[in-house]
């Protein structure tokens, strides 16, 4: 389909002329009034800085759940009805892995009682030491402890846990092999909240310190911490340690810039622009009440990787011009194409706002703001700084460095024909792969298997048979029998090890009582605080724990779905961090595909519009080459790197946002509609940017978390795939198209020559 001259002129005016004039005006402002520009910028930073102190960190998955969602409403109902806000599961066992004897149990019980009475953050503790049973005489009804200990003279050869081997405690609080027991501590949420959400995990840190003092390495008993409260503490520790990843990215970029362009001045400008942009970004997030969570923690690195491109193209042109040209020229020539490369990045990030997951929406919006802010700094603040500081204008080495010359030589190479065909053949395979993406994730996958939290979960699975628990809340009223039927039915689901049954505990405790005393004991239990974990104060809701064998979402998600199907007629529901995480996982694929398609279409339309405005020939070839990298990596990458997780699902938006950026630079550097000239001038910068971005992505490999490492590998592979498509595949396809056009023109010329010779030959005599 051809485009008319008038339509092309209008497109050029809308895409090139008007935006170019507006951008050049802002650039002139930086040259002519640099002090005013820097003063406005400084005042903006100062006004935003108080937001840093207001910045909160969310450690709980449930805190990131939308309050008006079904999961958020159910979580609020559970918190309003039951005591026990945060669960800390303390696992005790002997260091020699033997059976717990009386002396061990006395030490454990002493510590449990101490914190129960002395720690104001503890709501209640569920442990085998509080388990009782009913004993009656004709005149009395008493409730002696199920585990009897002689702690005045404890023995190392007596094993009191054998007395409860037939109790429902086995498998929930006491291991069947008598080698482990649990003390489940329920902690209060922080009154009024904290900078870490509804709960301050430093409470757990204090308990951990107390445990270390009570059970030192020389003690016969060791301990591990599991449960939601322990997860939050370990998450906070890793979050703080992970700030080194951001610092490492900064170091890689600055040192890499020095190696590529030969100047520490440019490294200083690059580092300062990234630091200032992110200070402004995080300050604005704090002022707007936007918290740091598992995703937004990586926003510095993500924005830095997405924004470095403009700086590298500027540096490459500045070095190419040397000291003979005006230092302003690269800014003038690259401001408009860089505006569109930043726009495509913003589009990629904003596509994440289509997600139903609040934390992914936050990441998309604020990463887009960060990318836009970085463009403003590079083309407004840096020119103002260079105007006032003439010594900084030589921010690249005049001559190309050895590395830059090597890169330039690499850019001149071409793909073999067979390799190009193979790359194109990957597209249909990747399309099939996109349709079969799956999430492989778990709360334990947040860290390596050797991590303290995962070691505690492994102990639970080894000694108790389960690795995690989720809460089941049932509306019971007076119909306890129906609740027990639901519990029994849910207990038969594959993957569920056991479900708590309050009736089973009561039946065990009253096994030696007459019917009258049994009814009396049941009434007293319902009125006692000891049943507050199971029964709401109104007695209209009952909460029990479902113990699951595996917390992997591939097995957990269908299990939760079955529970919901059973619960639907009775309006019971499940809650907890695992349920929230499974809910997120169910939406990850939808988030990925929706944002990918949305941004892919918008970026393709942007490239097509620019191609028309700049009168480029055969834009379809360029668009295909630009989209090749994201499509192939999304379809194949997750299978190579072990599936997707909650963190790595955002990588597609980053890649699509960067897709076509090199092509945009090539188009603006081309003349007469031939993109080959632009490739020749700007391909070196494309490869230099890829080198820096790939090395920066690998900084994720030192993350304390395991999931960002996958994101780092995917991003590194993605940047390489982008340059393969944007540069080498585009060069080969452009050559093929030119060859086809030449062949077509030659065919037409031969045909016209034949017709001309026929016209000059002797005419045929008709009969």
XYZ file of C-alpha atoms in Angstrom:
767
model
C 0.000 0.000 0.000
C 1.465 3.364 -1.032
C 1.282 6.515 1.019
C 0.322 9.766 -0.662
C 2.642 12.798 -0.568
C 0.175 14.827 1.515
C -0.261 12.065 4.084
C 3.517 11.592 4.293
C 3.976 15.326 4.759
C 1.432 15.422 7.568
C 3.016 12.421 9.255
C 6.440 14.042 8.998
C 5.109 17.262 10.458
C 3.456 15.447 13.373
C 6.315 13.027 14.090
C 9.408 15.064 13.208
C 8.936 18.778 12.652
C 6.716 19.813 15.576
C 8.297 17.555 18.256
C 11.751 18.480 16.987
C 11.110 22.216 17.314
C 9.670 21.842 20.820
C 12.577 19.703 21.977
C 15.155 22.072 20.487
C 13.566 24.970 22.349
C 13.995 23.146 25.647
C 17.595 22.345 24.695
C 18.297 26.005 23.917
C 16.940 26.889 27.349
C 19.639 24.676 28.879
C 22.320 26.458 26.830
C 21.102 30.010 27.343
C 19.879 29.845 30.939
C 21.787 26.986 32.535
C 21.659 28.435 36.046
C 17.886 28.771 35.882
C 17.522 25.182 34.616
C 19.773 23.804 37.360
C 18.044 25.926 40.013
C 14.630 24.564 38.998
C 16.042 21.063 38.981
C 17.655 21.511 42.417
C 14.440 22.927 43.895
C 12.541 19.934 42.510
C 14.956 17.536 44.202
C 14.797 19.435 47.504
C 10.992 19.431 47.448
C 10.938 15.673 46.826
C 13.639 14.653 49.328
C 11.284 14.411 52.355
C 9.593 11.559 50.503
C 12.658 9.353 51.106
C 11.915 9.334 54.829
C 8.309 8.350 54.096
C 9.265 5.429 51.851
C 7.837 2.144 53.110
C 8.939 -1.421 52.452
C 6.334 -4.142 52.003
C 7.552 -7.562 53.093
C 4.263 -9.457 52.961
C 2.627 -10.688 49.795
C -0.771 -10.147 51.404
C 0.100 -6.500 52.105
C 0.501 -6.075 48.338
C -2.966 -7.479 47.674
C -5.657 -5.028 46.590
C -8.029 -4.414 49.501
C -11.121 -4.651 47.277
C -10.112 -7.979 45.714
C -11.663 -11.259 46.850
C -8.397 -12.275 48.479
C -8.036 -8.909 50.218
C -11.597 -9.038 51.563
C -11.136 -12.593 52.878
C -7.850 -11.663 54.513
C -9.510 -8.707 56.262
C -12.343 -10.965 57.486
C -9.868 -13.416 58.979
C -7.849 -10.722 60.730
C -10.964 -9.134 62.195
C -12.302 -12.456 63.522
C -9.236 -14.241 64.889
C -6.298 -13.542 67.129
C -2.828 -14.256 65.829
C -1.692 -11.740 63.230
C 1.769 -13.090 62.350
C 2.896 -16.698 62.668
C 6.422 -17.603 63.738
C 7.062 -21.354 63.695
C 9.997 -22.297 65.924
C 11.418 -25.761 65.234
C 13.371 -27.412 68.045
C 15.504 -30.548 67.640
C 18.645 -32.052 69.059
C 21.933 -31.210 67.371
C 22.781 -34.923 67.219
C 19.342 -35.561 65.611
C 18.358 -37.903 68.426
C 15.045 -38.096 70.282
C 14.199 -35.165 72.535
C 14.651 -36.175 76.174
C 13.242 -34.658 79.350
C 16.180 -32.325 79.868
C 15.814 -30.966 76.326
C 12.071 -30.458 76.751
C 12.533 -28.633 80.060
C 14.897 -26.155 78.405
C 12.503 -25.607 75.511
C 9.486 -25.184 77.793
C 11.350 -22.691 79.993
C 12.102 -20.502 76.981
C 8.535 -20.735 75.637
C 7.071 -19.748 79.011
C 9.556 -16.892 79.381
C 8.631 -15.161 76.144
C 4.933 -15.903 76.657
C 4.940 -13.965 79.921
C 7.611 -11.339 79.198
C 7.222 -10.408 75.511
C 4.436 -7.897 74.879
C 4.426 -8.612 71.130
C 3.312 -12.219 71.677
C -0.445 -12.784 71.459
C -0.379 -16.483 72.278
C 1.709 -19.596 71.711
C 0.539 -22.925 70.390
C 2.871 -25.664 71.636
C 2.609 -29.264 72.903
C 3.430 -27.980 76.400
C -0.030 -26.388 76.672
C -1.903 -29.531 75.555
C -4.169 -30.933 78.267
C -6.655 -33.766 78.682
C -9.672 -34.277 80.897
C -9.471 -36.333 84.078
C -12.474 -36.868 86.329
C -13.353 -38.201 89.739
C -16.879 -38.401 91.138
C -16.369 -34.918 92.610
C -13.915 -33.148 90.269
C -13.016 -32.445 86.641
C -9.385 -31.457 86.101
C -7.192 -30.785 83.070
C -3.633 -32.037 83.668
C -0.851 -31.414 81.123
C -0.448 -34.098 78.469
C 3.361 -33.883 78.610
C 4.565 -34.333 82.178
C 8.045 -33.072 82.989
C 10.156 -33.215 86.133
C 12.213 -30.102 85.475
C 13.608 -29.926 89.008
C 15.652 -33.026 88.272
C 15.378 -33.645 84.499
C 16.603 -36.905 83.053
C 18.438 -37.480 79.799
C 17.095 -41.034 79.497
C 13.379 -40.256 79.726
C 11.420 -39.379 76.590
C 8.137 -37.729 77.655
C 6.875 -37.172 74.089
C 6.003 -40.871 73.909
C 2.963 -40.057 76.077
C 1.307 -38.142 73.207
C 2.065 -40.510 70.339
C -1.647 -41.215 69.850
C -2.670 -37.546 70.121
C -3.618 -35.268 67.200
C -0.479 -33.304 68.106
C 1.560 -35.815 66.108
C 2.325 -34.397 62.671
C 1.331 -30.861 63.632
C 3.302 -29.922 66.756
C 5.264 -33.102 67.501
C 7.176 -35.206 64.978
C 6.262 -38.888 64.889
C 9.937 -39.779 65.397
C 10.026 -37.625 68.582
C 13.042 -35.765 67.199
C 11.368 -32.405 66.579
C 8.647 -30.267 68.076
C 7.129 -26.931 67.160
C 6.265 -23.870 69.189
C 4.058 -21.680 66.989
C 4.263 -18.095 68.256
C 1.553 -15.662 67.157
C 2.758 -12.063 67.143
C 0.767 -8.853 67.084
C 0.804 -6.545 64.108
C 2.603 -3.287 64.818
C 0.071 -0.757 66.186
C -0.511 1.840 63.492
C 1.712 -0.088 61.092
C 5.410 0.430 60.430
C 7.665 1.343 57.527
C 7.581 -2.369 56.684
C 3.796 -2.605 56.362
C 1.457 -3.989 58.992
C 4.258 -5.817 60.825
C 7.769 -4.875 61.908
C 10.001 -7.968 61.522
C 12.540 -6.538 63.958
C 10.307 -8.169 66.599
C 11.365 -11.516 65.124
C 14.999 -10.395 65.124
C 14.759 -9.787 68.890
C 13.296 -13.266 69.422
C 16.032 -14.758 67.247
C 18.646 -13.057 69.418
C 16.966 -14.436 72.541
C 16.971 -17.924 71.026
C 20.675 -17.656 70.204
C 21.416 -16.745 73.814
C 19.204 -19.481 75.276
C 20.360 -22.204 72.864
C 23.987 -21.426 71.944
C 26.070 -23.656 69.718
C 27.202 -25.628 72.769
C 23.629 -26.509 73.761
C 22.224 -29.926 72.904
C 19.136 -28.318 71.307
C 19.148 -26.376 68.035
C 16.395 -24.286 66.485
C 15.128 -23.050 63.114
C 12.566 -20.395 62.270
C 9.820 -20.801 59.670
C 6.396 -19.292 59.049
C 5.279 -15.942 57.668
C 7.015 -13.806 60.309
C 10.360 -15.551 59.731
C 9.954 -15.111 55.972
C 9.476 -11.361 56.436
C 12.604 -11.049 58.571
C 14.765 -12.981 56.103
C 13.263 -11.021 53.220
C 14.181 -7.743 54.917
C 17.753 -8.934 55.510
C 18.131 -9.901 51.848
C 16.536 -6.651 50.723
C 19.106 -4.637 52.640
C 21.990 -6.747 51.362
C 20.720 -6.407 47.802
C 21.430 -2.682 47.726
C 24.924 -3.779 46.703
C 23.451 -4.975 43.407
C 22.445 -1.409 42.552
C 25.907 -0.181 43.520
C 27.527 -2.906 41.398
C 25.445 -1.890 38.366
C 26.648 1.683 38.839
C 30.275 0.543 39.048
C 29.925 -1.671 35.950
C 28.441 1.178 33.926
C 31.072 3.709 35.017
C 34.051 1.393 34.504
C 32.562 0.066 31.258
C 32.097 3.603 29.960
C 35.725 4.378 30.770
C 36.890 1.285 28.874
C 34.700 2.011 25.844
C 35.105 5.787 25.598
C 38.344 6.455 27.472
C 37.184 9.130 29.925
C 36.324 9.194 33.625
C 34.513 12.492 33.095
C 31.868 10.755 31.061
C 31.685 8.031 33.703
C 31.088 10.730 36.318
C 28.288 12.270 34.244
C 26.697 8.855 33.687
C 26.907 7.815 37.331
C 25.661 11.161 38.617
C 22.694 11.189 36.230
C 21.626 7.690 37.303
C 22.005 8.432 41.019
C 20.147 11.752 40.830
C 17.357 10.276 38.702
C 16.803 7.442 41.155
C 16.948 9.718 44.207
C 14.183 11.768 42.614
C 12.266 8.639 41.656
C 12.359 7.021 45.098
C 11.617 10.349 46.786
C 8.556 10.786 44.584
C 7.471 7.225 45.363
C 7.738 7.924 49.086
C 5.815 11.189 48.769
C 3.089 9.413 46.795
C 2.856 6.594 49.353
C 4.197 3.963 46.937
C 6.132 1.251 48.834
C 9.194 -0.786 47.963
C 8.362 -4.452 47.453
C 9.922 -7.516 45.874
C 9.589 -5.963 42.395
C 10.196 -2.257 42.919
C 13.348 -3.101 44.872
C 14.991 -3.696 41.467
C 13.669 -0.515 39.875
C 17.075 1.235 40.039
C 18.735 -1.487 37.987
C 15.795 -1.892 35.601
C 15.595 1.850 34.871
C 19.382 2.099 34.548
C 19.480 -0.749 32.017
C 16.634 0.784 30.040
C 17.999 4.343 30.092
C 21.698 3.935 29.363
C 21.105 3.791 25.616
C 20.694 7.546 25.105
C 23.922 8.240 26.958
C 25.914 5.719 24.919
C 24.670 7.040 21.556
C 25.562 10.580 22.665
C 29.032 9.452 23.708
C 29.620 7.601 20.455
C 28.688 10.630 18.336
C 30.737 12.971 20.549
C 33.779 10.730 20.163
C 33.163 10.418 16.441
C 33.103 14.208 16.019
C 36.183 14.791 18.180
C 37.129 18.236 19.439
C 36.742 19.897 16.052
C 32.945 20.009 16.167
C 30.624 21.942 18.448
C 30.023 19.940 21.647
C 26.322 20.831 21.367
C 25.886 19.092 18.023
C 25.356 15.523 19.358
C 22.651 16.777 21.713
C 20.882 18.609 18.863
C 21.076 15.689 16.456
C 20.146 12.941 18.906
C 17.500 14.654 21.019
C 14.582 13.773 18.734
C 15.540 10.114 18.057
C 16.343 9.676 21.755
C 12.940 11.103 22.598
C 11.349 8.309 20.576
C 13.613 5.614 21.999
C 12.634 6.805 25.485
C 8.991 6.855 24.405
C 9.183 3.218 23.290
C 10.748 2.329 26.660
C 7.960 4.157 28.481
C 5.405 2.255 26.384
C 6.995 -1.049 27.359
C 6.891 -0.236 31.061
C 3.380 1.222 30.987
C 2.121 -1.986 29.404
C 2.695 -3.619 32.807
C -0.128 -1.463 34.155
C -2.521 -3.823 32.349
C -1.750 -6.412 35.033
C -4.234 -7.336 37.750
C -1.322 -7.554 40.204
C -0.921 -4.303 42.126
C 2.842 -4.617 42.620
C 3.423 -5.166 38.884
C 1.252 -2.130 38.117
C 3.388 -0.075 40.498
C 6.591 -1.266 38.884
C 5.327 -0.463 35.379
C 4.168 3.054 36.239
C 7.228 4.114 38.212
C 9.728 2.497 35.857
C 8.089 4.471 33.027
C 8.423 7.655 35.083
C 12.066 6.786 35.763
C 12.829 6.251 32.065
C 11.211 9.591 31.168
C 13.101 11.318 33.980
C 16.416 9.943 32.756
C 15.746 11.410 29.281
C 15.027 14.826 30.831
C 18.266 14.721 32.818
C 20.403 13.680 29.839
C 19.020 16.315 27.459
C 18.276 19.153 29.886
C 20.459 18.954 32.979
C 23.681 17.624 31.422
C 23.765 20.334 28.680
C 23.278 22.975 31.401
C 26.137 21.467 33.434
C 28.434 21.371 30.380
C 27.582 24.996 29.598
C 28.713 26.096 33.061
C 31.699 23.718 33.282
C 33.726 23.935 30.037
C 36.321 21.445 31.346
C 33.628 18.725 31.377
C 32.820 19.164 27.671
C 35.545 16.725 26.690
C 33.720 13.839 28.328
C 34.939 11.226 25.833
C 38.386 10.525 24.476
C 38.940 12.140 21.065
C 40.262 8.974 19.469
C 38.460 5.647 19.581
C 39.728 3.239 22.202
C 41.044 -0.188 21.248
C 37.823 -1.753 22.509
C 35.734 0.681 20.454
C 37.755 -0.130 17.320
C 37.222 -3.839 17.963
C 33.498 -3.244 18.355
C 33.460 -1.285 15.100
C 35.115 -4.198 13.330
C 32.541 -6.614 14.745
C 29.739 -4.375 13.493
C 31.005 -4.671 9.916
C 30.549 -8.442 9.898
C 27.507 -10.080 8.334
C 25.523 -13.172 9.170
C 25.956 -16.195 6.917
C 22.872 -16.887 4.847
C 22.213 -20.199 6.624
C 22.470 -18.559 10.062
C 19.978 -15.882 9.049
C 17.512 -18.494 7.816
C 17.909 -20.398 11.094
C 17.218 -17.231 13.112
C 14.072 -16.528 11.123
C 12.967 -20.136 11.626
C 13.047 -19.582 15.391
C 10.065 -17.223 15.171
C 7.357 -19.878 14.621
C 8.964 -22.072 17.289
C 8.950 -19.147 19.708
C 5.310 -18.433 18.910
C 4.441 -21.976 19.972
C 6.588 -21.557 23.088
C 4.756 -18.385 24.122
C 1.510 -20.332 24.136
C 3.010 -22.914 26.513
C 4.644 -20.647 29.084
C 4.319 -21.804 32.671
C 5.163 -20.437 36.095
C 7.614 -22.361 38.267
C 7.699 -20.547 41.534
C 7.389 -20.888 45.282
C 8.013 -18.794 48.364
C 11.010 -21.034 49.039
C 12.345 -20.290 45.543
C 12.960 -16.727 46.676
C 16.308 -18.017 48.011
C 18.704 -20.877 47.364
C 18.112 -24.268 48.950
C 20.945 -23.598 51.431
C 19.272 -20.481 52.826
C 18.280 -20.504 56.516
C 14.567 -20.213 55.791
C 14.610 -23.007 53.221
C 16.575 -25.228 55.601
C 13.795 -24.756 58.160
C 11.175 -25.691 55.561
C 13.225 -28.766 54.623
C 13.242 -29.798 58.310
C 9.458 -29.455 58.457
C 9.038 -31.625 55.395
C 11.477 -34.255 56.636
C 10.133 -34.625 60.197
C 6.484 -33.627 59.804
C 5.730 -34.491 56.175
C 4.538 -31.007 55.200
C 6.340 -27.842 54.109
C 3.728 -25.116 54.536
C 0.293 -24.363 55.928
C -2.616 -22.267 54.702
C -5.616 -21.064 56.688
C -9.100 -22.448 56.050
C -11.919 -20.307 57.467
C -15.380 -21.860 57.756
C -18.658 -20.161 58.709
C -19.966 -22.667 61.261
C -22.526 -21.103 63.590
C -24.071 -24.034 65.432
C -23.397 -26.494 62.594
C -20.021 -27.897 63.632
C -20.846 -31.254 62.073
C -20.963 -29.790 58.554
C -17.615 -28.084 59.156
C -16.069 -31.410 60.113
C -17.443 -32.967 56.903
C -15.794 -30.221 54.848
C -12.518 -30.726 56.730
C -12.636 -34.472 56.072
C -13.336 -33.929 52.371
C -10.527 -31.409 51.969
C -8.152 -33.755 53.792
C -8.525 -36.289 50.954
C -7.191 -33.918 48.291
C -3.911 -35.060 46.788
C -1.035 -32.981 48.154
C -2.691 -32.213 51.496
C -0.949 -34.035 54.345
C -3.515 -33.261 57.033
C -6.131 -30.735 58.088
C -6.519 -29.655 61.676
C -9.737 -30.834 63.318
C -10.761 -29.110 66.573
C -13.200 -31.954 67.188
C -10.346 -34.467 67.044
C -8.431 -32.518 69.702
C -11.522 -32.317 71.920
C -12.295 -36.022 71.436
C -8.735 -36.956 72.395
C -8.774 -34.715 75.460
C -12.130 -36.169 76.583
C -11.433 -39.796 75.726
C -11.682 -40.902 79.386
C -14.646 -38.696 80.371
C -18.300 -39.498 80.800
C -20.742 -37.840 78.433
C -21.826 -35.227 80.999
C -18.234 -34.276 81.793
C -17.390 -34.264 78.079
C -20.132 -31.692 77.408
C -18.943 -29.637 80.367
C -15.356 -29.701 79.117
C -16.450 -28.702 75.615
C -18.367 -25.683 76.938
C -15.402 -24.608 79.056
C -13.029 -24.944 76.131
C -15.248 -22.785 73.941
C -15.119 -20.043 76.580
C -11.375 -20.360 77.206
C -8.659 -18.375 75.419
C -7.004 -21.627 74.372
C -9.515 -22.074 71.552
C -9.159 -18.522 70.203
C -6.990 -19.807 67.374
C -9.789 -22.047 66.096
C -12.956 -20.175 66.983
C -13.799 -16.511 66.478
C -15.126 -14.620 69.473
C -18.578 -14.564 67.896
C -18.316 -18.377 67.386
C -19.625 -17.811 63.859
C -16.300 -18.615 62.155
C -13.812 -21.434 62.617
C -10.184 -21.408 61.422
C -8.076 -24.503 60.855
C -4.710 -25.092 59.205
C -4.300 -27.072 55.995
C -0.843 -28.651 55.885
C 0.419 -29.080 52.311
C 3.205 -31.344 51.171
C 4.746 -28.980 48.633
C 4.656 -25.200 48.292
C 5.563 -25.214 44.596
C 2.901 -23.246 42.742
C 2.592 -25.844 39.999
C 1.140 -28.246 42.579
C -0.282 -25.699 45.023
C -2.464 -23.806 42.543
C -4.645 -26.796 41.511
C -4.855 -27.861 45.163
C -6.207 -24.450 46.194
C -8.613 -24.564 43.268
C -10.017 -27.888 44.529
C -10.411 -26.473 48.035
C -12.301 -23.479 46.651
C -14.637 -25.784 44.725
C -15.424 -27.710 47.922
C -15.875 -24.445 49.837
C -18.159 -22.761 47.311
C -21.496 -24.147 48.634
C -20.594 -23.403 52.273
C -18.844 -20.054 51.644
C -15.638 -21.125 53.371
C -12.370 -19.693 52.053
C -8.581 -19.992 52.243
C -6.130 -17.198 53.058
C -2.466 -16.630 53.800
C 0.753 -15.638 52.043
C 0.878 -18.885 50.072
C -2.659 -18.355 48.787
C -1.802 -14.788 47.777
C 1.363 -15.983 46.038
C -0.561 -18.674 44.173
C -3.131 -16.074 43.144
C -0.337 -13.918 41.753
C 1.161 -16.838 39.875
C -2.160 -17.521 38.190
C -2.076 -13.978 36.823
C 1.596 -13.861 35.837
C 1.140 -15.453 32.415
C -1.821 -13.192 31.638
C 0.254 -10.187 32.699
C 3.138 -11.254 30.520
C 1.152 -11.964 27.368
C -1.134 -8.917 27.669
C 1.689 -6.453 28.264
C 3.840 -8.130 25.615
C 1.218 -7.960 22.875
C 0.123 -4.442 23.849
C 3.621 -2.972 23.850
C 4.637 -4.972 20.766
C 1.777 -3.479 18.753
C 2.377 0.073 19.999
C 6.126 -0.046 19.381
C 5.539 -1.506 15.901
C 3.085 1.320 15.134
C 5.626 3.852 16.385
C 8.306 2.400 14.103
C 5.917 2.359 11.152
C 4.891 5.983 11.721
C 8.509 7.113 11.971
C 9.410 5.133 8.852
C 6.684 6.929 6.909
C 7.647 10.313 8.321
C 11.299 9.769 7.396
C 10.379 8.231 3.992
C 12.063 4.922 4.727
C 11.638 2.142 2.181
C 10.424 -1.338 3.168
C 9.671 -0.619 6.855
C 8.273 -4.138 7.356
C 11.802 -5.558 7.230
C 12.967 -3.199 9.954
C 9.938 -3.889 12.173
C 10.412 -7.657 11.832
C 14.095 -7.399 12.749
C 13.291 -5.191 15.746
C 10.627 -7.536 17.087
C 12.627 -10.699 16.446
C 14.616 -10.490 19.694
C 11.708 -10.078 22.167
C 9.533 -12.670 20.417
C 12.242 -15.327 20.268
C 13.485 -14.756 23.792
C 10.008 -14.766 25.319
C 9.172 -18.004 23.537
C 12.444 -19.816 24.198
C 14.224 -18.030 27.083
C 12.019 -19.191 29.992
C 12.446 -22.827 28.921
C 16.230 -22.438 28.906
C 16.367 -20.650 32.272
C 13.817 -22.780 34.123
C 10.430 -21.183 33.588
C 9.006 -17.892 34.735
C 8.597 -16.572 38.236
C 6.945 -13.597 39.870
C 10.050 -11.452 39.304
C 11.196 -12.512 35.841
C 7.754 -11.966 34.301
C 8.580 -8.269 33.817
C 11.554 -8.847 31.528
C 9.415 -8.934 28.373
C 8.186 -5.386 28.984
C 11.789 -4.199 29.365
C 12.841 -5.904 26.124
C 9.894 -4.684 24.068
C 10.469 -1.194 25.417
C 14.031 -1.349 24.068
C 13.055 -3.152 20.843
C 13.435 -0.911 17.838
C 15.532 1.694 19.666
C 18.542 1.020 17.470
C 16.321 1.079 14.379
C 15.013 4.504 15.398
C 18.580 5.789 15.654
C 19.411 4.203 12.285
C 16.406 5.862 10.612
C 17.260 9.341 11.866
C 20.863 8.909 10.682
C 19.866 7.721 7.200
C 19.435 9.685 3.994
C 17.179 9.087 1.003
C 15.243 6.337 2.775
C 18.164 3.865 2.854
C 18.662 2.519 6.355
C 22.061 1.011 5.494
C 23.704 4.423 5.930
C 22.236 4.780 9.415
C 23.400 1.273 10.315
C 26.923 2.162 9.236
C 26.961 5.290 11.429
C 25.205 4.071 14.575
C 25.752 0.303 14.791
C 28.888 0.744 16.908
C 26.846 2.540 19.583
C 24.248 -0.256 19.463
C 26.855 -2.884 20.262
C 28.530 -0.703 22.898
C 25.192 -0.214 24.627
C 24.565 -3.970 24.471
C 27.924 -4.678 26.114
C 27.191 -2.318 29.013
C 23.582 -3.466 29.426
C 24.529 -7.155 29.317
C 27.257 -6.728 31.925
C 24.886 -4.632 34.033
C 22.243 -7.362 33.848
C 24.735 -9.903 35.131
C 24.989 -7.862 38.346
C 21.733 -9.578 39.314
C 23.736 -12.798 39.667
C 25.144 -11.588 42.998
C 21.658 -10.909 44.373
C 20.859 -12.440 47.741
C 17.566 -13.529 46.195
C 17.460 -16.394 43.704
C 14.678 -15.078 41.456
C 16.388 -11.859 40.278
C 19.256 -14.015 39.030
C 16.879 -15.517 36.488
C 15.795 -11.997 35.575
C 19.440 -11.052 35.099
C 20.122 -13.998 32.789
C 16.960 -13.356 30.786
C 17.765 -9.655 30.481
C 21.359 -10.324 29.415
C 20.209 -12.822 26.801
C 17.527 -10.353 25.751
C 19.960 -7.500 25.121
C 22.094 -9.799 22.984
C 19.017 -10.978 21.078
C 17.978 -7.356 20.522
C 21.263 -6.362 18.919
C 21.319 -9.538 16.810
C 17.908 -8.607 15.420
C 18.362 -4.827 15.258
C 21.780 -5.020 13.616
C 22.860 -8.255 11.956
C 19.458 -9.640 11.019
C 18.383 -6.211 9.759
C 21.556 -5.870 7.660
C 21.023 -9.275 6.074
C 17.321 -8.741 5.412
C 18.011 -5.292 3.957
C 20.588 -6.796 1.593
C 18.123 -9.493 0.526
C 15.403 -6.930 -0.130
C 17.778 -4.772 -2.155
C 18.861 -7.824 -4.126
C 15.238 -8.746 -4.826
C 14.489 -5.191 -5.945
C 17.526 -5.200 -8.222
C 16.479 -8.546 -9.691
C 12.950 -7.254 -10.190
C 14.217 -4.116 -11.931
C 16.501 -6.198 -14.133
C 13.591 -8.454 -15.073
C 11.465 -5.449 -15.972
C 14.314 -3.967 -18.029
C 14.764 -7.231 -19.951
C 11.036 -7.429 -20.589
C 10.932 -3.868 -21.918
C 13.970 -4.595 -24.126
C 12.214 -7.611 -25.648
C 9.114 -5.533 -26.355
C 11.200 -2.796 -27.970
C 13.044 -5.254 -30.219
C 9.750 -6.827 -31.252
C 8.389 -3.453 -32.233
C 11.431 -2.769 -34.466
C 11.321 -6.167 -36.216
C 9.491 -6.860 -39.503
C 5.727 -6.892 -39.083
C 3.882 -10.130 -39.670
C 1.708 -10.299 -42.810
C -1.791 -11.288 -41.944
C -3.721 -13.442 -44.288
